[in-house]
């Protein structure tokens, strides 16, 4: 049995060992780059398992090139929009993803880390100290931070990640939790005293706003310019979900006017180039990019391949084949 990995990945040796222990031979595209198309199509014809990344385009052309021996596409990541699921299912090929708990934990921690660093103005102070080359001399007229404790935290999308953010903010900082979601979360209501409210109310009442809702037709521009105008002065605004949910131009305008305490964005468009307000923390869509999460994801990819090639049920399938 042969497995092909499309790109060197985190803990490749661990993946290789897991497969070797199960008698599966392993090859890969050795570079830390997207696998060339011709190599991908060539491997579709000879491999029993292909271990993919979300930037690999596993489309109809790929499945046309696949031989009957190909049994599994094991995708590294929670998403799998890079894969033509219908074509895979029609060919009897299992597709798996890696929805590991550690990845949700990591993204929630990254959300809270952005919130804390912006509330405490850490990126700004760091940048000022480094760029001035001298001891900072802040004015006593303008405290640099706002308190995190005993505030109201509004979470837009109380799913796997949002609920973790709620728990951390409630248990760690005694925050009152408001949330906007299509579904009531009775566990959050009971355990953390969370309150489900309409989006307008959440934006008007929250000191901290965390966007953790998926991007889809119904949530595109959900936090529109009109909604951004409702955010109360001195609030901290965090988006660790996707760009496209928040009207960034409106957010940038309020930041530049000094109307918010700051913003932390893991996802954004080039609109951020227009920010001249200094209390902003930008990361680079790296919220779940941590040792523990990536180790668990790599292990899940390998375990799925071993299971399917041994005619067992995949751990985390996203389609069903006969
Ligand atoms: N920044 C990163 O690196 C990173 C990493 C992982 C996930 N994400 C993003 O975080 C998002 C949330 O992830 P999750 O695992 O918590 O998702 P999830 O599916 O567990 O939760 C989503 C929540 O949003 C709610 N929701 C969905 N559509 C809605 C709508 N139209 N109106 C109101 N509520 C709605 C759902 O009811 C659910 O409670 C993902 O979709 C992804 O875009 C970002």
mmCIF file of C-alpha atoms and ligand atoms in Angstrom:
data_model
loop_
_atom_site.group_PDB
_atom_site.id
_atom_site.type_symbol
_atom_site.label_atom_id
_atom_site.label_comp_id
_atom_site.label_asym_id
_atom_site.label_seq_id
_atom_site.Cartn_x
_atom_site.Cartn_y
_atom_site.Cartn_z
ATOM 1 C CA UNK A 1 0.000 0.000 0.000
ATOM 2 C CA UNK A 2 1.271 3.443 -0.923
ATOM 3 C CA UNK A 3 0.590 6.820 0.623
ATOM 4 C CA UNK A 4 1.645 10.146 -0.871
ATOM 5 C CA UNK A 5 1.906 13.395 1.087
ATOM 6 C CA UNK A 6 1.503 16.492 -1.095
ATOM 7 C CA UNK A 7 3.736 18.763 0.946
ATOM 8 C CA UNK A 8 6.159 18.473 3.833
ATOM 9 C CA UNK A 9 4.006 18.903 6.933
ATOM 10 C CA UNK A 10 4.334 19.412 10.674
ATOM 11 C CA UNK A 11 5.860 16.258 12.246
ATOM 12 C CA UNK A 12 6.223 14.509 8.906
ATOM 13 C CA UNK A 13 8.443 11.893 10.603
ATOM 14 C CA UNK A 14 5.634 10.998 13.006
ATOM 15 C CA UNK A 15 3.216 10.579 10.087
ATOM 16 C CA UNK A 16 5.739 8.453 8.225
ATOM 17 C CA UNK A 17 6.331 6.264 11.294
ATOM 18 C CA UNK A 18 2.609 5.719 11.916
ATOM 19 C CA UNK A 19 2.172 4.611 8.306
ATOM 20 C CA UNK A 20 5.314 2.450 8.367
ATOM 21 C CA UNK A 21 4.065 0.698 11.538
ATOM 22 C CA UNK A 22 0.953 -0.237 9.558
ATOM 23 C CA UNK A 23 2.991 -1.492 6.585
ATOM 24 C CA UNK A 24 2.179 1.476 4.348
ATOM 25 C CA UNK A 25 4.978 2.847 2.187
ATOM 26 C CA UNK A 26 5.344 6.619 2.080
ATOM 27 C CA UNK A 27 6.520 9.236 -0.366
ATOM 28 C CA UNK A 28 6.022 12.976 -0.514
ATOM 29 C CA UNK A 29 6.640 16.220 -2.296
ATOM 30 C CA UNK A 30 9.623 17.263 -0.210
ATOM 31 C CA UNK A 31 9.267 21.022 -0.557
ATOM 32 C CA UNK A 32 7.341 23.382 1.709
ATOM 33 C CA UNK A 33 5.329 24.500 -1.329
ATOM 34 C CA UNK A 34 2.098 23.552 -3.077
ATOM 35 C CA UNK A 35 2.519 20.231 -4.891
ATOM 36 C CA UNK A 36 2.954 20.671 -8.672
ATOM 37 C CA UNK A 37 -0.195 19.716 -10.557
ATOM 38 C CA UNK A 38 1.424 17.071 -12.759
ATOM 39 C CA UNK A 39 2.864 15.280 -9.706
ATOM 40 C CA UNK A 40 -0.508 15.357 -7.948
ATOM 41 C CA UNK A 41 -2.287 13.853 -10.967
ATOM 42 C CA UNK A 42 0.446 11.259 -11.386
ATOM 43 C CA UNK A 43 0.077 10.193 -7.732
ATOM 44 C CA UNK A 44 -3.711 9.978 -8.095
ATOM 45 C CA UNK A 45 -3.116 7.128 -10.485
ATOM 46 C CA UNK A 46 -0.703 5.113 -8.322
ATOM 47 C CA UNK A 47 -1.368 5.827 -4.627
ATOM 48 C CA UNK A 48 -3.803 4.125 -2.219
ATOM 49 C CA UNK A 49 -3.947 7.229 -0.022
ATOM 50 C CA UNK A 50 -3.206 10.894 -0.654
ATOM 51 C CA UNK A 51 -2.512 13.180 2.285
ATOM 52 C CA UNK A 52 -3.502 16.691 1.203
ATOM 53 C CA UNK A 53 -3.433 20.270 2.418
ATOM 54 C CA UNK A 54 -6.225 22.790 2.001
ATOM 55 C CA UNK A 55 -4.399 24.541 -0.852
ATOM 56 C CA UNK A 56 -4.358 21.367 -3.000
ATOM 57 C CA UNK A 57 -7.088 21.499 -5.608
ATOM 58 C CA UNK A 58 -8.653 18.039 -5.473
ATOM 59 C CA UNK A 59 -11.157 18.557 -8.259
ATOM 60 C CA UNK A 60 -12.966 16.573 -10.969
ATOM 61 C CA UNK A 61 -9.781 16.377 -13.072
ATOM 62 C CA UNK A 62 -7.959 14.823 -10.105
ATOM 63 C CA UNK A 63 -10.692 12.215 -9.595
ATOM 64 C CA UNK A 64 -10.732 11.439 -13.330
ATOM 65 C CA UNK A 65 -7.022 10.650 -13.023
ATOM 66 C CA UNK A 66 -7.508 8.533 -9.867
ATOM 67 C CA UNK A 67 -7.176 4.771 -10.173
ATOM 68 C CA UNK A 68 -9.561 2.332 -8.415
ATOM 69 C CA UNK A 69 -6.842 1.692 -5.830
ATOM 70 C CA UNK A 70 -7.167 5.215 -4.395
ATOM 71 C CA UNK A 71 -9.219 4.796 -1.197
ATOM 72 C CA UNK A 72 -8.733 7.968 0.841
ATOM 73 C CA UNK A 73 -7.995 11.672 0.619
ATOM 74 C CA UNK A 74 -6.860 12.652 4.101
ATOM 75 C CA UNK A 75 -7.013 16.449 4.240
ATOM 76 C CA UNK A 76 -5.020 18.395 6.843
ATOM 77 C CA UNK A 77 -7.401 21.040 8.218
ATOM 78 C CA UNK A 78 -10.930 21.463 9.449
ATOM 79 C CA UNK A 79 -12.148 22.812 6.116
ATOM 80 C CA UNK A 80 -12.338 20.715 2.959
ATOM 81 C CA UNK A 81 -13.686 23.145 0.368
ATOM 82 C CA UNK A 82 -10.615 22.335 -1.757
ATOM 83 C CA UNK A 83 -12.077 18.869 -2.423
ATOM 84 C CA UNK A 84 -14.850 17.953 -4.864
ATOM 85 C CA UNK A 85 -16.768 15.834 -2.356
ATOM 86 C CA UNK A 86 -19.361 14.690 -4.858
ATOM 87 C CA UNK A 87 -16.709 13.407 -7.267
ATOM 88 C CA UNK A 88 -14.892 11.660 -4.399
ATOM 89 C CA UNK A 89 -18.069 9.954 -3.191
ATOM 90 C CA UNK A 90 -19.022 8.899 -6.735
ATOM 91 C CA UNK A 91 -15.662 7.138 -6.992
ATOM 92 C CA UNK A 92 -16.035 5.504 -3.566
ATOM 93 C CA UNK A 93 -13.150 7.514 -2.101
ATOM 94 C CA UNK A 94 -13.342 8.511 1.562
ATOM 95 C CA UNK A 95 -12.456 12.104 2.427
ATOM 96 C CA UNK A 96 -11.363 12.975 5.959
ATOM 97 C CA UNK A 97 -10.505 16.197 7.783
ATOM 98 C CA UNK A 98 -8.904 16.997 11.147
ATOM 99 C CA UNK A 99 -11.441 18.598 13.510
ATOM 100 C CA UNK A 100 -9.282 18.031 16.582
ATOM 101 C CA UNK A 101 -10.198 19.597 19.925
ATOM 102 C CA UNK A 102 -6.763 21.202 20.138
ATOM 103 C CA UNK A 103 -7.464 23.269 17.000
ATOM 104 C CA UNK A 104 -10.632 24.747 18.521
ATOM 105 C CA UNK A 105 -8.793 25.385 21.794
ATOM 106 C CA UNK A 106 -5.939 27.059 19.921
ATOM 107 C CA UNK A 107 -8.232 29.370 17.963
ATOM 108 C CA UNK A 108 -10.116 30.331 21.122
ATOM 109 C CA UNK A 109 -6.833 31.046 22.912
ATOM 110 C CA UNK A 110 -5.676 33.157 19.964
ATOM 111 C CA UNK A 111 -8.943 35.137 20.144
ATOM 112 C CA UNK A 112 -8.486 35.812 23.856
ATOM 113 C CA UNK A 113 -4.768 36.550 23.376
ATOM 114 C CA UNK A 114 -5.632 39.250 20.824
ATOM 115 C CA UNK A 115 -8.253 40.662 23.179
ATOM 116 C CA UNK A 116 -5.881 40.784 26.151
ATOM 117 C CA UNK A 117 -2.989 42.247 24.184
ATOM 118 C CA UNK A 118 -5.149 45.009 22.678
ATOM 119 C CA UNK A 119 -6.871 45.806 26.007
ATOM 120 C CA UNK A 120 -3.414 46.117 27.592
ATOM 121 C CA UNK A 121 -2.054 47.893 24.487
ATOM 122 C CA UNK A 122 0.898 45.482 24.369
ATOM 123 C CA UNK A 123 1.639 45.598 20.595
ATOM 124 C CA UNK A 124 1.534 49.415 20.622
ATOM 125 C CA UNK A 125 3.849 49.788 23.609
ATOM 126 C CA UNK A 126 6.225 47.216 22.177
ATOM 127 C CA UNK A 127 6.305 48.962 18.810
ATOM 128 C CA UNK A 128 6.769 52.421 20.363
ATOM 129 C CA UNK A 129 9.655 51.233 22.530
ATOM 130 C CA UNK A 130 11.428 49.491 19.654
ATOM 131 C CA UNK A 131 10.906 52.278 17.107
ATOM 132 C CA UNK A 132 11.896 55.123 19.459
ATOM 133 C CA UNK A 133 14.916 53.273 20.850
ATOM 134 C CA UNK A 134 14.324 54.800 24.252
ATOM 135 C CA UNK A 135 12.407 54.423 27.509
ATOM 136 C CA UNK A 136 8.696 55.226 27.050
ATOM 137 C CA UNK A 137 7.261 58.187 28.906
ATOM 138 C CA UNK A 138 3.475 57.804 28.776
ATOM 139 C CA UNK A 139 1.227 60.692 29.821
ATOM 140 C CA UNK A 140 -0.618 60.412 33.138
ATOM 141 C CA UNK A 141 -3.607 61.924 31.332
ATOM 142 C CA UNK A 142 -4.133 58.835 29.180
ATOM 143 C CA UNK A 143 -4.011 55.401 30.832
ATOM 144 C CA UNK A 144 -2.682 52.948 28.276
ATOM 145 C CA UNK A 145 -5.017 50.055 29.184
ATOM 146 C CA UNK A 146 -8.619 49.241 29.903
ATOM 147 C CA UNK A 147 -9.491 46.604 32.516
ATOM 148 C CA UNK A 148 -10.399 43.159 31.262
ATOM 149 C CA UNK A 149 -12.001 41.913 34.476
ATOM 150 C CA UNK A 150 -15.707 42.374 35.249
ATOM 151 C CA UNK A 151 -16.588 43.575 31.752
ATOM 152 C CA UNK A 152 -19.132 42.420 29.178
ATOM 153 C CA UNK A 153 -17.861 40.207 26.391
ATOM 154 C CA UNK A 154 -20.065 39.727 23.326
ATOM 155 C CA UNK A 155 -19.423 36.691 21.163
ATOM 156 C CA UNK A 156 -20.735 36.579 17.607
ATOM 157 C CA UNK A 157 -21.111 32.833 16.913
ATOM 158 C CA UNK A 158 -21.099 30.648 20.040
ATOM 159 C CA UNK A 159 -19.927 27.437 18.352
ATOM 160 C CA UNK A 160 -16.965 25.233 19.182
ATOM 161 C CA UNK A 161 -14.559 28.172 19.243
ATOM 162 C CA UNK A 162 -16.920 30.882 20.504
ATOM 163 C CA UNK A 163 -18.024 28.734 23.456
ATOM 164 C CA UNK A 164 -14.412 28.233 24.466
ATOM 165 C CA UNK A 165 -13.849 31.995 24.295
ATOM 166 C CA UNK A 166 -16.940 32.486 26.468
ATOM 167 C CA UNK A 167 -15.655 30.032 29.058
ATOM 168 C CA UNK A 168 -12.216 31.671 29.217
ATOM 169 C CA UNK A 169 -13.612 35.195 29.475
ATOM 170 C CA UNK A 170 -16.183 34.220 32.102
ATOM 171 C CA UNK A 171 -14.014 31.972 34.249
ATOM 172 C CA UNK A 172 -10.747 33.859 33.736
ATOM 173 C CA UNK A 173 -11.953 37.463 33.827
ATOM 174 C CA UNK A 174 -15.391 37.350 35.454
ATOM 175 C CA UNK A 175 -16.946 38.709 32.277
ATOM 176 C CA UNK A 176 -20.646 38.723 31.646
ATOM 177 C CA UNK A 177 -21.192 36.835 28.380
ATOM 178 C CA UNK A 178 -23.579 37.937 25.651
ATOM 179 C CA UNK A 179 -23.843 35.949 22.450
ATOM 180 C CA UNK A 180 -25.436 36.169 19.061
ATOM 181 C CA UNK A 181 -26.177 32.789 17.493
ATOM 182 C CA UNK A 182 -28.898 31.068 15.518
ATOM 183 C CA UNK A 183 -29.147 28.469 18.284
ATOM 184 C CA UNK A 184 -29.619 28.769 22.003
ATOM 185 C CA UNK A 185 -26.726 27.274 23.989
ATOM 186 C CA UNK A 186 -28.314 26.136 27.246
ATOM 187 C CA UNK A 187 -24.994 24.879 28.634
ATOM 188 C CA UNK A 188 -23.472 28.363 28.215
ATOM 189 C CA UNK A 189 -26.587 29.933 29.709
ATOM 190 C CA UNK A 190 -26.490 27.683 32.771
ATOM 191 C CA UNK A 191 -22.751 27.342 33.390
ATOM 192 C CA UNK A 192 -21.559 30.858 32.560
ATOM 193 C CA UNK A 193 -24.741 32.860 32.872
ATOM 194 C CA UNK A 194 -24.494 33.641 29.171
ATOM 195 C CA UNK A 195 -27.330 35.570 27.551
ATOM 196 C CA UNK A 196 -28.388 35.170 23.925
ATOM 197 C CA UNK A 197 -29.248 38.545 22.412
ATOM 198 C CA UNK A 198 -29.787 40.175 19.038
ATOM 199 C CA UNK A 199 -26.682 41.419 17.255
ATOM 200 C CA UNK A 200 -27.539 45.100 17.744
ATOM 201 C CA UNK A 201 -27.875 44.645 21.494
ATOM 202 C CA UNK A 202 -24.630 42.688 21.680
ATOM 203 C CA UNK A 203 -22.741 45.428 19.828
ATOM 204 C CA UNK A 204 -24.270 48.193 21.949
ATOM 205 C CA UNK A 205 -23.613 46.534 25.317
ATOM 206 C CA UNK A 206 -20.278 44.749 24.907
ATOM 207 C CA UNK A 207 -16.902 46.079 26.019
ATOM 208 C CA UNK A 208 -15.246 43.293 24.048
ATOM 209 C CA UNK A 209 -16.583 41.870 20.799
ATOM 210 C CA UNK A 210 -15.257 38.592 19.437
ATOM 211 C CA UNK A 211 -16.323 37.461 15.971
ATOM 212 C CA UNK A 212 -16.219 33.651 15.813
ATOM 213 C CA UNK A 213 -18.977 32.935 13.303
ATOM 214 C CA UNK A 214 -18.418 31.109 9.960
ATOM 215 C CA UNK A 215 -18.404 33.068 6.705
ATOM 216 C CA UNK A 216 -21.353 32.010 4.558
ATOM 217 C CA UNK A 217 -24.027 33.750 2.496
ATOM 218 C CA UNK A 218 -26.048 34.551 5.628
ATOM 219 C CA UNK A 219 -23.094 36.026 7.521
ATOM 220 C CA UNK A 220 -21.371 37.937 4.716
ATOM 221 C CA UNK A 221 -21.094 41.563 5.884
ATOM 222 C CA UNK A 222 -23.086 40.578 8.994
ATOM 223 C CA UNK A 223 -21.216 43.197 11.001
ATOM 224 C CA UNK A 224 -21.980 45.927 8.444
ATOM 225 C CA UNK A 225 -21.109 49.630 8.612
ATOM 226 C CA UNK A 226 -24.451 50.272 10.355
ATOM 227 C CA UNK A 227 -23.634 47.607 12.937
ATOM 228 C CA UNK A 228 -20.079 48.876 13.457
ATOM 229 C CA UNK A 229 -21.597 52.272 14.280
ATOM 230 C CA UNK A 230 -23.388 50.620 17.231
ATOM 231 C CA UNK A 231 -20.164 49.445 18.919
ATOM 232 C CA UNK A 232 -19.666 51.444 22.052
ATOM 233 C CA UNK A 233 -16.760 53.833 22.448
ATOM 234 C CA UNK A 234 -13.610 52.365 23.985
ATOM 235 C CA UNK A 235 -14.585 48.810 23.041
ATOM 236 C CA UNK A 236 -12.087 46.211 21.835
ATOM 237 C CA UNK A 237 -13.051 44.464 18.590
ATOM 238 C CA UNK A 238 -11.638 41.052 17.650
ATOM 239 C CA UNK A 239 -12.107 39.063 14.442
ATOM 240 C CA UNK A 240 -10.568 35.582 14.421
ATOM 241 C CA UNK A 241 -13.110 34.053 12.015
ATOM 242 C CA UNK A 242 -12.909 35.226 8.386
ATOM 243 C CA UNK A 243 -12.699 38.518 6.533
ATOM 244 C CA UNK A 244 -15.930 39.285 4.699
ATOM 245 C CA UNK A 245 -18.013 39.087 7.892
ATOM 246 C CA UNK A 246 -17.023 42.540 9.128
ATOM 247 C CA UNK A 247 -17.161 45.820 7.200
ATOM 248 C CA UNK A 248 -13.486 46.588 7.608
ATOM 249 C CA UNK A 249 -13.643 50.069 6.076
ATOM 250 C CA UNK A 250 -16.184 51.069 8.744
ATOM 251 C CA UNK A 251 -14.087 49.462 11.487
ATOM 252 C CA UNK A 252 -10.941 51.218 10.263
ATOM 253 C CA UNK A 253 -12.788 54.545 10.178
ATOM 254 C CA UNK A 254 -13.875 54.215 13.799
ATOM 255 C CA UNK A 255 -10.377 53.153 14.821
ATOM 256 C CA UNK A 256 -8.778 56.064 12.988
ATOM 257 C CA UNK A 257 -11.229 58.441 14.670
ATOM 258 C CA UNK A 258 -10.002 57.106 18.029
ATOM 259 C CA UNK A 259 -13.514 55.926 18.881
ATOM 260 C CA UNK A 260 -12.552 52.392 19.922
ATOM 261 C CA UNK A 261 -9.905 51.238 22.361
ATOM 262 C CA UNK A 262 -8.478 49.012 19.630
ATOM 263 C CA UNK A 263 -8.857 45.966 17.448
ATOM 264 C CA UNK A 264 -7.218 42.578 17.093
ATOM 265 C CA UNK A 265 -7.538 40.893 13.724
ATOM 266 C CA UNK A 266 -6.317 37.465 12.699
ATOM 267 C CA UNK A 267 -8.179 37.764 9.383
ATOM 268 C CA UNK A 268 -8.503 40.898 7.267
ATOM 269 C CA UNK A 269 -8.192 42.412 3.802
ATOM 270 C CA UNK A 270 -5.827 45.103 2.500
ATOM 271 C CA UNK A 271 -8.153 47.630 4.150
ATOM 272 C CA UNK A 272 -5.887 47.348 7.204
ATOM 273 C CA UNK A 273 -3.251 49.290 5.233
ATOM 274 C CA UNK A 274 -5.436 52.355 5.854
ATOM 275 C CA UNK A 275 -5.218 52.082 9.640
ATOM 276 C CA UNK A 276 -3.322 54.940 11.206
ATOM 277 C CA UNK A 277 -4.632 54.430 14.751
ATOM 278 C CA UNK A 278 -1.950 52.676 16.696
ATOM 279 C CA UNK A 279 -3.765 50.228 19.002
ATOM 280 C CA UNK A 280 -4.133 47.367 16.629
ATOM 281 C CA UNK A 281 -2.808 43.806 16.717
ATOM 282 C CA UNK A 282 -2.592 41.926 13.444
ATOM 283 C CA UNK A 283 -1.775 38.258 13.117
ATOM 284 C CA UNK A 284 -1.904 36.328 9.871
ATOM 285 C CA UNK A 285 -4.686 33.721 9.895
ATOM 286 C CA UNK A 286 -2.542 31.719 12.279
ATOM 287 C CA UNK A 287 -5.021 31.224 15.103
ATOM 288 C CA UNK A 288 -4.713 27.449 15.320
ATOM 289 C CA UNK A 289 -1.107 27.292 14.205
ATOM 290 C CA UNK A 290 0.392 25.852 17.385
ATOM 291 C CA UNK A 291 2.510 22.851 18.273
ATOM 292 C CA UNK A 292 -0.195 20.853 20.053
ATOM 293 C CA UNK A 293 -2.929 21.509 17.479
ATOM 294 C CA UNK A 294 -0.725 20.733 14.499
ATOM 295 C CA UNK A 295 0.666 17.595 16.145
ATOM 296 C CA UNK A 296 -2.877 16.340 16.721
ATOM 297 C CA UNK A 297 -3.885 17.239 13.161
ATOM 298 C CA UNK A 298 -0.909 15.409 11.623
ATOM 299 C CA UNK A 299 -1.592 12.370 13.806
ATOM 300 C CA UNK A 300 -5.265 12.376 12.792
ATOM 301 C CA UNK A 301 -4.330 12.465 9.103
ATOM 302 C CA UNK A 302 -2.061 9.415 9.572
ATOM 303 C CA UNK A 303 -4.595 7.547 11.727
ATOM 304 C CA UNK A 304 -7.331 8.077 9.137
ATOM 305 C CA UNK A 305 -5.127 6.629 6.394
ATOM 306 C CA UNK A 306 -4.205 3.597 8.514
ATOM 307 C CA UNK A 307 -7.859 2.962 9.399
ATOM 308 C CA UNK A 308 -9.190 3.211 5.842
ATOM 309 C CA UNK A 309 -6.393 1.173 4.249
ATOM 310 C CA UNK A 310 -7.096 -1.510 6.862
ATOM 311 C CA UNK A 311 -10.790 -1.551 5.870
ATOM 312 C CA UNK A 312 -11.796 0.093 9.124
ATOM 313 C CA UNK A 313 -13.996 3.132 9.650
ATOM 314 C CA UNK A 314 -12.254 6.475 9.250
ATOM 315 C CA UNK A 315 -11.953 8.513 12.455
ATOM 316 C CA UNK A 316 -13.176 11.782 10.955
ATOM 317 C CA UNK A 317 -14.876 11.189 7.589
ATOM 318 C CA UNK A 318 -16.677 14.024 5.830
ATOM 319 C CA UNK A 319 -18.435 11.803 3.262
ATOM 320 C CA UNK A 320 -20.005 8.368 3.236
ATOM 321 C CA UNK A 321 -19.215 5.803 0.607
ATOM 322 C CA UNK A 322 -20.942 2.518 -0.037
HETATM 323 N N1 LIG B 1 -8.516 32.306 12.378
HETATM 324 C C1 LIG B 1 -8.334 30.996 12.212
HETATM 325 O O1 LIG B 1 -7.227 30.512 12.015
HETATM 326 C C2 LIG B 1 -9.521 30.091 12.317
HETATM 327 C C3 LIG B 1 -9.340 28.757 12.694
HETATM 328 C C4 LIG B 1 -10.462 27.933 12.789
HETATM 329 C C5 LIG B 1 -11.719 28.444 12.508
HETATM 330 N N2 LIG B 1 -11.843 29.746 12.134
HETATM 331 C C6 LIG B 1 -13.163 30.314 11.842
HETATM 332 O O2 LIG B 1 -13.988 30.206 12.971
HETATM 333 C C7 LIG B 1 -15.298 29.882 12.530
HETATM 334 C C8 LIG B 1 -16.083 29.243 13.654
HETATM 335 O O3 LIG B 1 -15.544 27.969 13.908
HETATM 336 P P1 LIG B 1 -16.285 26.927 14.866
HETATM 337 O O4 LIG B 1 -15.518 25.665 14.771
HETATM 338 O O5 LIG B 1 -16.529 27.525 16.197
HETATM 339 O O6 LIG B 1 -17.672 26.779 14.094
HETATM 340 P P2 LIG B 1 -18.984 26.070 14.636
HETATM 341 O O7 LIG B 1 -19.652 25.535 13.435
HETATM 342 O O8 LIG B 1 -18.692 25.145 15.759
HETATM 343 O O9 LIG B 1 -19.826 27.282 15.250
HETATM 344 C C9 LIG B 1 -20.401 28.270 14.473
HETATM 345 C C10 LIG B 1 -21.549 28.891 15.263
HETATM 346 O O10 LIG B 1 -22.080 29.948 14.464
HETATM 347 C C11 LIG B 1 -23.499 29.817 14.461
HETATM 348 N N3 LIG B 1 -24.018 30.340 13.204
HETATM 349 C C12 LIG B 1 -23.735 29.890 11.964
HETATM 350 N N4 LIG B 1 -24.395 30.616 11.052
HETATM 351 C C13 LIG B 1 -25.127 31.528 11.728
HETATM 352 C C14 LIG B 1 -25.994 32.575 11.326
HETATM 353 N N5 LIG B 1 -26.278 32.812 10.045
HETATM 354 N N6 LIG B 1 -26.551 33.329 12.293
HETATM 355 C C15 LIG B 1 -26.272 33.106 13.587
HETATM 356 N N7 LIG B 1 -25.464 32.125 14.022
HETATM 357 C C16 LIG B 1 -24.891 31.358 13.100
HETATM 358 C C17 LIG B 1 -23.787 28.347 14.632
HETATM 359 O O11 LIG B 1 -25.076 28.140 15.177
HETATM 360 C C18 LIG B 1 -22.665 27.909 15.569
HETATM 361 O O12 LIG B 1 -23.038 27.983 16.917
HETATM 362 C C19 LIG B 1 -15.029 28.951 11.338
HETATM 363 O O13 LIG B 1 -16.122 28.882 10.463
HETATM 364 C C20 LIG B 1 -13.843 29.589 10.694
HETATM 365 O O14 LIG B 1 -14.260 30.539 9.739
HETATM 366 C C21 LIG B 1 -10.780 30.579 12.046
#
